Amino acid sequence: MMKEPGWFQTGLQRILSSWQQTALNLEVTDMNTALVIMAAGLGSRYEGGIKQITPVGPSGEIIIDYSVHDALKAGFNRIIFVIRKDIEKDFREAIGSRMEKLAGQVGAEICYAYQALDDIPGSVPAGRTKPWGTGQAVLAAKAWLDLPYMVINADDYYGVDAFSTVHEFLVHNHDDQAVAGFILKNTLSANGGVTRGIIKVDPEGFVTDIAETKDIRQEGDHAVAAGGQILPLDAHVSMNMWGFQPAYTALLEKGFADFLDHMKDPMTDEFLLPIFTNDLIHEDKVKVRVLESHDRWFGITYKEDLPQVLKDFRTLYDQGVYSQDLYSDIKHQ
């Protein structure tokens, strides 16, 4: 006849179970993850200024400040800036030095990778001056991509929840890739048409197609794209916020080599992350989960967008999303 465990044995089991669960939680939440910020275009101008370093916050913060803040708060602990070698000095002075100081205070790591025209297998086609695109930008950082990582643009504001959602996915999912699926109406400009990747999603929540769609404008209760295409305002769109597993990098590297071998116009063709990833989806080589985000995207596509972006950031401060000392909550985590 089996005896019921006594109070001491039961209590000990509960304590051990609690310790095991705590250890499991620590193992999961302390997992190393990286953020790749594609900033090699720093210095490319929109009319009226350099958009990536246009102050948008109350103390002169730029959009990159919010991306780094939101990433660190979500749990990312390696920040990789992909830049050009010719802007390194200016970048470190304007952005990098204070990010390095912050990282030292919170136990994170700042890395620099350099996107270069000649960083390719083989030689650069004579006369080529155009950068190779976002796919090559990520490959520039491959030395640091031995862990799950997220990729974003330097000049887009994505929102606090978007970072935490992608980070949570990377911590708990080690097989599939992910893309943040923003709601179309939350990504439009009142000052002109925009290009967005319209996402088609299957019943299980995976991407079946991403279609680059140009000149999207809101018209009443729907949106209209180039050629008169009607789009629902609640369509999911990609804003180039991705979550990748380390194994994805090898696919990207092979894809870039294939691209160079088969490009049609050596002067202008680009190896773009969304197009390549979409090709992998159609070839059944990867599965990409759509992580829905209801955050409002901010960006300065046109100079006329700046007043609204400034207003939107003031609203975030008024709502308590950010404090006047932007990084104070990170330093005290």
PDB file of N, CA and C in Angstrom, residues 218-305:
ATOM      1  N   GLN A 218      -4.263  56.793 -48.179  1.00  0.00           N
ATOM      2  CA  GLN A 218      -5.597  56.551 -47.629  1.00  0.00           C
ATOM      3  C   GLN A 218      -6.623  57.400 -48.358  1.00  0.00           C
ATOM      4  N   GLU A 219      -7.736  56.774 -48.689  1.00  0.00           N
ATOM      5  CA  GLU A 219      -8.865  57.476 -49.287  1.00  0.00           C
ATOM      6  C   GLU A 219     -10.133  57.004 -48.586  1.00  0.00           C
ATOM      7  N   GLY A 220     -10.569  57.788 -47.615  1.00  0.00           N
ATOM      8  CA  GLY A 220     -11.760  57.419 -46.860  1.00  0.00           C
ATOM      9  C   GLY A 220     -11.533  56.194 -46.007  1.00  0.00           C
ATOM     10  N   ASP A 221     -12.376  55.170 -46.189  1.00  0.00           N
ATOM     11  CA  ASP A 221     -12.308  53.981 -45.344  1.00  0.00           C
ATOM     12  C   ASP A 221     -11.472  52.863 -45.955  1.00  0.00           C
ATOM     13  N   HIS A 222     -10.632  53.206 -46.938  1.00  0.00           N
ATOM     14  CA  HIS A 222      -9.740  52.214 -47.532  1.00  0.00           C
ATOM     15  C   HIS A 222      -8.481  52.920 -48.025  1.00  0.00           C
ATOM     16  N   ALA A 223      -7.563  52.146 -48.569  1.00  0.00           N
ATOM     17  CA  ALA A 223      -6.340  52.705 -49.148  1.00  0.00           C
ATOM     18  C   ALA A 223      -6.279  52.335 -50.620  1.00  0.00           C
ATOM     19  N   VAL A 224      -5.600  53.184 -51.378  1.00  0.00           N
ATOM     20  CA  VAL A 224      -5.435  52.952 -52.812  1.00  0.00           C
ATOM     21  C   VAL A 224      -3.947  52.987 -53.136  1.00  0.00           C
ATOM     22  N   ALA A 225      -3.478  51.999 -53.890  1.00  0.00           N
ATOM     23  CA  ALA A 225      -2.074  51.919 -54.280  1.00  0.00           C
ATOM     24  C   ALA A 225      -1.934  52.232 -55.761  1.00  0.00           C
ATOM     25  N   ALA A 226      -0.694  52.218 -56.231  1.00  0.00           N
ATOM     26  CA  ALA A 226      -0.418  52.474 -57.645  1.00  0.00           C
ATOM     27  C   ALA A 226      -1.244  51.537 -58.519  1.00  0.00           C
ATOM     28  N   GLY A 227      -1.773  52.085 -59.604  1.00  0.00           N
ATOM     29  CA  GLY A 227      -2.590  51.287 -60.504  1.00  0.00           C
ATOM     30  C   GLY A 227      -4.023  51.135 -60.056  1.00  0.00           C
ATOM     31  N   GLY A 228      -4.387  51.837 -58.965  1.00  0.00           N
ATOM     32  CA  GLY A 228      -5.764  51.788 -58.486  1.00  0.00           C
ATOM     33  C   GLY A 228      -6.095  50.609 -57.598  1.00  0.00           C
ATOM     34  N   GLN A 229      -5.084  49.859 -57.160  1.00  0.00           N
ATOM     35  CA  GLN A 229      -5.332  48.706 -56.295  1.00  0.00           C
ATOM     36  C   GLN A 229      -5.961  49.145 -54.977  1.00  0.00           C
ATOM     37  N   ILE A 230      -7.081  48.546 -54.596  1.00  0.00           N
ATOM     38  CA  ILE A 230      -7.772  48.858 -53.351  1.00  0.00           C
ATOM     39  C   ILE A 230      -7.243  47.949 -52.244  1.00  0.00           C
ATOM     40  N   LEU A 231      -6.910  48.556 -51.108  1.00  0.00           N
ATOM     41  CA  LEU A 231      -6.375  47.801 -49.976  1.00  0.00           C
ATOM     42  C   LEU A 231      -7.188  48.108 -48.724  1.00  0.00           C
ATOM     43  N   PRO A 232      -7.484  47.102 -47.905  1.00  0.00           N
ATOM     44  CA  PRO A 232      -8.160  47.367 -46.629  1.00  0.00           C
ATOM     45  C   PRO A 232      -7.201  48.031 -45.649  1.00  0.00           C
ATOM     46  N   LEU A 233      -7.704  48.943 -44.849  1.00  0.00           N
ATOM     47  CA  LEU A 233      -6.848  49.662 -43.908  1.00  0.00           C
ATOM     48  C   LEU A 233      -6.322  48.764 -42.796  1.00  0.00           C
ATOM     49  N   ASP A 234      -6.954  47.599 -42.602  1.00  0.00           N
ATOM     50  CA  ASP A 234      -6.479  46.691 -41.561  1.00  0.00           C
ATOM     51  C   ASP A 234      -5.573  45.588 -42.113  1.00  0.00           C
ATOM     52  N   ALA A 235      -5.100  45.754 -43.353  1.00  0.00           N
ATOM     53  CA  ALA A 235      -4.157  44.785 -43.919  1.00  0.00           C
ATOM     54  C   ALA A 235      -2.866  44.779 -43.109  1.00  0.00           C
ATOM     55  N   HIS A 236      -2.219  43.621 -43.023  1.00  0.00           N
ATOM     56  CA  HIS A 236      -0.923  43.529 -42.358  1.00  0.00           C
ATOM     57  C   HIS A 236       0.176  43.947 -43.339  1.00  0.00           C
ATOM     58  N   VAL A 237       1.115  44.745 -42.841  1.00  0.00           N
ATOM     59  CA  VAL A 237       2.223  45.179 -43.689  1.00  0.00           C
ATOM     60  C   VAL A 237       3.546  44.977 -42.961  1.00  0.00           C
ATOM     61  N   SER A 238       4.582  44.745 -43.741  1.00  0.00           N
ATOM     62  CA  SER A 238       5.936  44.649 -43.204  1.00  0.00           C
ATOM     63  C   SER A 238       6.605  46.011 -43.269  1.00  0.00           C
ATOM     64  N   MET A 239       7.237  46.385 -42.153  1.00  0.00           N
ATOM     65  CA  MET A 239       8.027  47.618 -42.093  1.00  0.00           C
ATOM     66  C   MET A 239       9.506  47.288 -41.908  1.00  0.00           C
ATOM     67  N   ASN A 240       9.903  46.108 -42.365  1.00  0.00           N
ATOM     68  CA  ASN A 240      11.298  45.659 -42.287  1.00  0.00           C
ATOM     69  C   ASN A 240      11.747  45.445 -40.843  1.00  0.00           C
ATOM     70  N   MET A 241      10.860  44.928 -40.027  1.00  0.00           N
ATOM     71  CA  MET A 241      11.204  44.503 -38.665  1.00  0.00           C
ATOM     72  C   MET A 241      11.078  42.983 -38.632  1.00  0.00           C
ATOM     73  N   TRP A 242      12.232  42.323 -38.571  1.00  0.00           N
ATOM     74  CA  TRP A 242      12.301  40.871 -38.714  1.00  0.00           C
ATOM     75  C   TRP A 242      12.889  40.219 -37.480  1.00  0.00           C
ATOM     76  N   GLY A 243      12.498  38.977 -37.237  1.00  0.00           N
ATOM     77  CA  GLY A 243      13.134  38.153 -36.224  1.00  0.00           C
ATOM     78  C   GLY A 243      13.700  36.908 -36.887  1.00  0.00           C
ATOM     79  N   PHE A 244      15.015  36.724 -36.789  1.00  0.00           N
ATOM     80  CA  PHE A 244      15.672  35.618 -37.491  1.00  0.00           C
ATOM     81  C   PHE A 244      16.433  34.718 -36.521  1.00  0.00           C
ATOM     82  N   GLN A 245      16.486  33.437 -36.870  1.00  0.00           N
ATOM     83  CA  GLN A 245      17.329  32.478 -36.169  1.00  0.00           C
ATOM     84  C   GLN A 245      18.734  32.508 -36.777  1.00  0.00           C
ATOM     85  N   PRO A 246      19.756  32.074 -36.020  1.00  0.00           N
ATOM     86  CA  PRO A 246      21.121  32.093 -36.564  1.00  0.00           C
ATOM     87  C   PRO A 246      21.259  31.355 -37.894  1.00  0.00           C
ATOM     88  N   ALA A 247      20.495  30.272 -38.077  1.00  0.00           N
ATOM     89  CA  ALA A 247      20.609  29.486 -39.313  1.00  0.00           C
ATOM     90  C   ALA A 247      20.167  30.273 -40.542  1.00  0.00           C
ATOM     91  N   TYR A 248      19.353  31.301 -40.341  1.00  0.00           N
ATOM     92  CA  TYR A 248      18.892  32.096 -41.484  1.00  0.00           C
ATOM     93  C   TYR A 248      20.068  32.772 -42.188  1.00  0.00           C
ATOM     94  N   THR A 249      21.100  33.128 -41.431  1.00  0.00           N
ATOM     95  CA  THR A 249      22.224  33.874 -41.996  1.00  0.00           C
ATOM     96  C   THR A 249      22.924  33.088 -43.100  1.00  0.00           C
ATOM     97  N   ALA A 250      23.034  31.784 -42.931  1.00  0.00           N
ATOM     98  CA  ALA A 250      23.664  30.955 -43.972  1.00  0.00           C
ATOM     99  C   ALA A 250      22.825  30.966 -45.245  1.00  0.00           C
ATOM    100  N   LEU A 251      21.501  30.942 -45.098  1.00  0.00           N
ATOM    101  CA  LEU A 251      20.623  31.035 -46.269  1.00  0.00           C
ATOM    102  C   LEU A 251      20.806  32.376 -46.965  1.00  0.00           C
ATOM    103  N   LEU A 252      20.936  33.420 -46.161  1.00  0.00           N
ATOM    104  CA  LEU A 252      21.113  34.767 -46.707  1.00  0.00           C
ATOM    105  C   LEU A 252      22.430  34.873 -47.471  1.00  0.00           C
ATOM    106  N   GLU A 253      23.472  34.283 -46.917  1.00  0.00           N
ATOM    107  CA  GLU A 253      24.789  34.343 -47.559  1.00  0.00           C
ATOM    108  C   GLU A 253      24.775  33.610 -48.903  1.00  0.00           C
ATOM    109  N   LYS A 254      24.168  32.444 -48.927  1.00  0.00           N
ATOM    110  CA  LYS A 254      24.061  31.701 -50.186  1.00  0.00           C
ATOM    111  C   LYS A 254      23.189  32.465 -51.185  1.00  0.00           C
ATOM    112  N   GLY A 255      22.114  33.059 -50.678  1.00  0.00           N
ATOM    113  CA  GLY A 255      21.221  33.817 -51.547  1.00  0.00           C
ATOM    114  C   GLY A 255      21.904  35.014 -52.177  1.00  0.00           C
ATOM    115  N   PHE A 256      22.787  35.660 -51.423  1.00  0.00           N
ATOM    116  CA  PHE A 256      23.500  36.817 -51.963  1.00  0.00           C
ATOM    117  C   PHE A 256      24.453  36.389 -53.071  1.00  0.00           C
ATOM    118  N   ALA A 257      25.135  35.274 -52.861  1.00  0.00           N
ATOM    119  CA  ALA A 257      26.037  34.765 -53.907  1.00  0.00           C
ATOM    120  C   ALA A 257      25.254  34.424 -55.174  1.00  0.00           C
ATOM    121  N   ASP A 258      24.084  33.802 -55.006  1.00  0.00           N
ATOM    122  CA  ASP A 258      23.247  33.475 -56.171  1.00  0.00           C
ATOM    123  C   ASP A 258      22.755  34.745 -56.862  1.00  0.00           C
ATOM    124  N   PHE A 259      22.394  35.742 -56.062  1.00  0.00           N
ATOM    125  CA  PHE A 259      21.943  37.023 -56.613  1.00  0.00           C
ATOM    126  C   PHE A 259      23.027  37.645 -57.489  1.00  0.00           C
ATOM    127  N   LEU A 260      24.259  37.653 -56.998  1.00  0.00           N
ATOM    128  CA  LEU A 260      25.359  38.251 -57.753  1.00  0.00           C
ATOM    129  C   LEU A 260      25.609  37.502 -59.062  1.00  0.00           C
ATOM    130  N   ASP A 261      25.386  36.203 -59.037  1.00  0.00           N
ATOM    131  CA  ASP A 261      25.610  35.401 -60.247  1.00  0.00           C
ATOM    132  C   ASP A 261      24.526  35.607 -61.300  1.00  0.00           C
ATOM    133  N   HIS A 262      23.329  36.018 -60.868  1.00  0.00           N
ATOM    134  CA  HIS A 262      22.190  36.038 -61.792  1.00  0.00           C
ATOM    135  C   HIS A 262      21.508  37.397 -61.921  1.00  0.00           C
ATOM    136  N   MET A 263      22.093  38.455 -61.379  1.00  0.00           N
ATOM    137  CA  MET A 263      21.419  39.758 -61.461  1.00  0.00           C
ATOM    138  C   MET A 263      21.327  40.223 -62.914  1.00  0.00           C
ATOM    139  N   LYS A 264      20.234  40.917 -63.204  1.00  0.00           N
ATOM    140  CA  LYS A 264      19.973  41.352 -64.576  1.00  0.00           C
ATOM    141  C   LYS A 264      20.661  42.670 -64.896  1.00  0.00           C
ATOM    142  N   ASP A 265      20.677  43.573 -63.921  1.00  0.00           N
ATOM    143  CA  ASP A 265      21.316  44.875 -64.138  1.00  0.00           C
ATOM    144  C   ASP A 265      22.386  45.083 -63.075  1.00  0.00           C
ATOM    145  N   PRO A 266      23.654  44.861 -63.410  1.00  0.00           N
ATOM    146  CA  PRO A 266      24.730  44.973 -62.427  1.00  0.00           C
ATOM    147  C   PRO A 266      24.896  46.373 -61.839  1.00  0.00           C
ATOM    148  N   MET A 267      24.295  47.379 -62.468  1.00  0.00           N
ATOM    149  CA  MET A 267      24.434  48.749 -61.978  1.00  0.00           C
ATOM    150  C   MET A 267      23.401  49.103 -60.909  1.00  0.00           C
ATOM    151  N   THR A 268      22.231  48.490 -60.962  1.00  0.00           N
ATOM    152  CA  THR A 268      21.145  48.947 -60.086  1.00  0.00           C
ATOM    153  C   THR A 268      20.461  47.856 -59.266  1.00  0.00           C
ATOM    154  N   ASP A 269      20.597  46.589 -59.616  1.00  0.00           N
ATOM    155  CA  ASP A 269      19.888  45.542 -58.877  1.00  0.00           C
ATOM    156  C   ASP A 269      20.328  45.524 -57.411  1.00  0.00           C
ATOM    157  N   GLU A 270      19.349  45.273 -56.512  1.00  0.00           N
ATOM    158  CA  GLU A 270      19.636  45.220 -55.082  1.00  0.00           C
ATOM    159  C   GLU A 270      19.174  43.888 -54.501  1.00  0.00           C
ATOM    160  N   PHE A 271      19.900  43.438 -53.501  1.00  0.00           N
ATOM    161  CA  PHE A 271      19.573  42.212 -52.774  1.00  0.00           C
ATOM    162  C   PHE A 271      18.800  42.622 -51.525  1.00  0.00           C
ATOM    163  N   LEU A 272      17.478  42.536 -51.610  1.00  0.00           N
ATOM    164  CA  LEU A 272      16.610  43.097 -50.578  1.00  0.00           C
ATOM    165  C   LEU A 272      16.053  42.007 -49.669  1.00  0.00           C
ATOM    166  N   LEU A 273      16.101  42.274 -48.396  1.00  0.00           N
ATOM    167  CA  LEU A 273      15.686  41.307 -47.378  1.00  0.00           C
ATOM    168  C   LEU A 273      14.257  40.790 -47.585  1.00  0.00           C
ATOM    169  N   PRO A 274      13.260  41.662 -47.767  1.00  0.00           N
ATOM    170  CA  PRO A 274      11.894  41.133 -47.913  1.00  0.00           C
ATOM    171  C   PRO A 274      11.691  40.296 -49.169  1.00  0.00           C
ATOM    172  N   ILE A 275      12.334  40.686 -50.265  1.00  0.00           N
ATOM    173  CA  ILE A 275      12.176  39.922 -51.508  1.00  0.00           C
ATOM    174  C   ILE A 275      12.834  38.553 -51.381  1.00  0.00           C
ATOM    175  N   PHE A 276      14.044  38.521 -50.820  1.00  0.00           N
ATOM    176  CA  PHE A 276      14.731  37.241 -50.654  1.00  0.00           C
ATOM    177  C   PHE A 276      13.964  36.330 -49.697  1.00  0.00           C
ATOM    178  N   THR A 277      13.502  36.888 -48.579  1.00  0.00           N
ATOM    179  CA  THR A 277      12.761  36.073 -47.611  1.00  0.00           C
ATOM    180  C   THR A 277      11.462  35.559 -48.220  1.00  0.00           C
ATOM    181  N   ASN A 278      10.817  36.390 -49.018  1.00  0.00           N
ATOM    182  CA  ASN A 278       9.596  35.958 -49.697  1.00  0.00           C
ATOM    183  C   ASN A 278       9.885  34.797 -50.655  1.00  0.00           C
ATOM    184  N   ASP A 279      11.022  34.869 -51.337  1.00  0.00           N
ATOM    185  CA  ASP A 279      11.418  33.761 -52.223  1.00  0.00           C
ATOM    186  C   ASP A 279      11.605  32.468 -51.424  1.00  0.00           C
ATOM    187  N   LEU A 280      12.247  32.578 -50.254  1.00  0.00           N
ATOM    188  CA  LEU A 280      12.441  31.395 -49.412  1.00  0.00           C
ATOM    189  C   LEU A 280      11.111  30.800 -48.970  1.00  0.00           C
ATOM    190  N   ILE A 281      10.147  31.673 -48.668  1.00  0.00           N
ATOM    191  CA  ILE A 281       8.814  31.203 -48.269  1.00  0.00           C
ATOM    192  C   ILE A 281       8.176  30.404 -49.400  1.00  0.00           C
ATOM    193  N   HIS A 282       8.255  30.940 -50.612  1.00  0.00           N
ATOM    194  CA  HIS A 282       7.638  30.264 -51.759  1.00  0.00           C
ATOM    195  C   HIS A 282       8.359  28.969 -52.121  1.00  0.00           C
ATOM    196  N   GLU A 283       9.624  28.879 -51.733  1.00  0.00           N
ATOM    197  CA  GLU A 283      10.388  27.650 -51.979  1.00  0.00           C
ATOM    198  C   GLU A 283      10.288  26.665 -50.811  1.00  0.00           C
ATOM    199  N   ASP A 284       9.468  27.013 -49.801  1.00  0.00           N
ATOM    200  CA  ASP A 284       9.277  26.180 -48.602  1.00  0.00           C
ATOM    201  C   ASP A 284      10.578  25.931 -47.850  1.00  0.00           C
ATOM    202  N   LYS A 285      11.471  26.916 -47.871  1.00  0.00           N
ATOM    203  CA  LYS A 285      12.741  26.782 -47.155  1.00  0.00           C
ATOM    204  C   LYS A 285      12.693  27.402 -45.767  1.00  0.00           C
ATOM    205  N   VAL A 286      11.753  28.306 -45.540  1.00  0.00           N
ATOM    206  CA  VAL A 286      11.560  28.890 -44.214  1.00  0.00           C
ATOM    207  C   VAL A 286      10.069  29.078 -43.965  1.00  0.00           C
ATOM    208  N   LYS A 287       9.722  29.132 -42.679  1.00  0.00           N
ATOM    209  CA  LYS A 287       8.383  29.534 -42.265  1.00  0.00           C
ATOM    210  C   LYS A 287       8.533  30.828 -41.476  1.00  0.00           C
ATOM    211  N   VAL A 288       7.719  31.805 -41.814  1.00  0.00           N
ATOM    212  CA  VAL A 288       7.818  33.125 -41.182  1.00  0.00           C
ATOM    213  C   VAL A 288       6.503  33.431 -40.479  1.00  0.00           C
ATOM    214  N   ARG A 289       6.566  33.541 -39.175  1.00  0.00           N
ATOM    215  CA  ARG A 289       5.397  33.843 -38.367  1.00  0.00           C
ATOM    216  C   ARG A 289       5.106  35.340 -38.406  1.00  0.00           C
ATOM    217  N   VAL A 290       3.834  35.703 -38.564  1.00  0.00           N
ATOM    218  CA  VAL A 290       3.433  37.107 -38.494  1.00  0.00           C
ATOM    219  C   VAL A 290       3.124  37.445 -37.043  1.00  0.00           C
ATOM    220  N   LEU A 291       3.845  38.422 -36.502  1.00  0.00           N
ATOM    221  CA  LEU A 291       3.625  38.887 -35.134  1.00  0.00           C
ATOM    222  C   LEU A 291       2.894  40.218 -35.211  1.00  0.00           C
ATOM    223  N   GLU A 292       1.606  40.174 -34.996  1.00  0.00           N
ATOM    224  CA  GLU A 292       0.787  41.375 -35.190  1.00  0.00           C
ATOM    225  C   GLU A 292       1.159  42.460 -34.190  1.00  0.00           C
ATOM    226  N   SER A 293       1.306  43.670 -34.687  1.00  0.00           N
ATOM    227  CA  SER A 293       1.588  44.830 -33.840  1.00  0.00           C
ATOM    228  C   SER A 293       0.556  45.912 -34.113  1.00  0.00           C
ATOM    229  N   HIS A 294      -0.016  46.428 -33.032  1.00  0.00           N
ATOM    230  CA  HIS A 294      -0.960  47.535 -33.158  1.00  0.00           C
ATOM    231  C   HIS A 294      -0.298  48.870 -32.826  1.00  0.00           C
ATOM    232  N   ASP A 295       1.032  48.844 -32.661  1.00  0.00           N
ATOM    233  CA  ASP A 295       1.759  50.096 -32.455  1.00  0.00           C
ATOM    234  C   ASP A 295       1.643  50.968 -33.701  1.00  0.00           C
ATOM    235  N   ARG A 296       1.703  52.264 -33.472  1.00  0.00           N
ATOM    236  CA  ARG A 296       1.713  53.194 -34.596  1.00  0.00           C
ATOM    237  C   ARG A 296       3.157  53.398 -35.038  1.00  0.00           C
ATOM    238  N   TRP A 297       3.405  53.190 -36.300  1.00  0.00           N
ATOM    239  CA  TRP A 297       4.730  53.421 -36.871  1.00  0.00           C
ATOM    240  C   TRP A 297       4.901  54.913 -37.137  1.00  0.00           C
ATOM    241  N   PHE A 298       6.095  55.443 -36.806  1.00  0.00           N
ATOM    242  CA  PHE A 298       6.428  56.824 -37.161  1.00  0.00           C
ATOM    243  C   PHE A 298       7.639  56.802 -38.083  1.00  0.00           C
ATOM    244  N   GLY A 299       7.651  57.690 -39.033  1.00  0.00           N
ATOM    245  CA  GLY A 299       8.814  57.852 -39.890  1.00  0.00           C
ATOM    246  C   GLY A 299       8.716  59.149 -40.656  1.00  0.00           C
ATOM    247  N   ILE A 300       9.853  59.613 -41.134  1.00  0.00           N
ATOM    248  CA  ILE A 300       9.889  60.885 -41.862  1.00  0.00           C
ATOM    249  C   ILE A 300      10.148  60.573 -43.327  1.00  0.00           C
ATOM    250  N   THR A 301       9.089  60.201 -44.014  1.00  0.00           N
ATOM    251  CA  THR A 301       9.200  59.934 -45.445  1.00  0.00           C
ATOM    252  C   THR A 301       9.315  61.242 -46.217  1.00  0.00           C
ATOM    253  N   TYR A 302       8.540  62.230 -45.798  1.00  0.00           N
ATOM    254  CA  TYR A 302       8.539  63.565 -46.402  1.00  0.00           C
ATOM    255  C   TYR A 302       8.849  64.585 -45.317  1.00  0.00           C
ATOM    256  N   LYS A 303       9.449  65.717 -45.709  1.00  0.00           N
ATOM    257  CA  LYS A 303       9.773  66.732 -44.705  1.00  0.00           C
ATOM    258  C   LYS A 303       8.523  67.218 -43.987  1.00  0.00           C
ATOM    259  N   GLU A 304       7.376  67.161 -44.679  1.00  0.00           N
ATOM    260  CA  GLU A 304       6.124  67.604 -44.065  1.00  0.00           C
ATOM    261  C   GLU A 304       5.640  66.651 -42.973  1.00  0.00           C
ATOM    262  N   ASP A 305       6.234  65.447 -42.899  1.00  0.00           N
ATOM    263  CA  ASP A 305       5.854  64.497 -41.852  1.00  0.00           C
ATOM    264  C   ASP A 305       6.388  64.902 -40.483  1.00  0.00           C
TER     265      ASP A 305
END
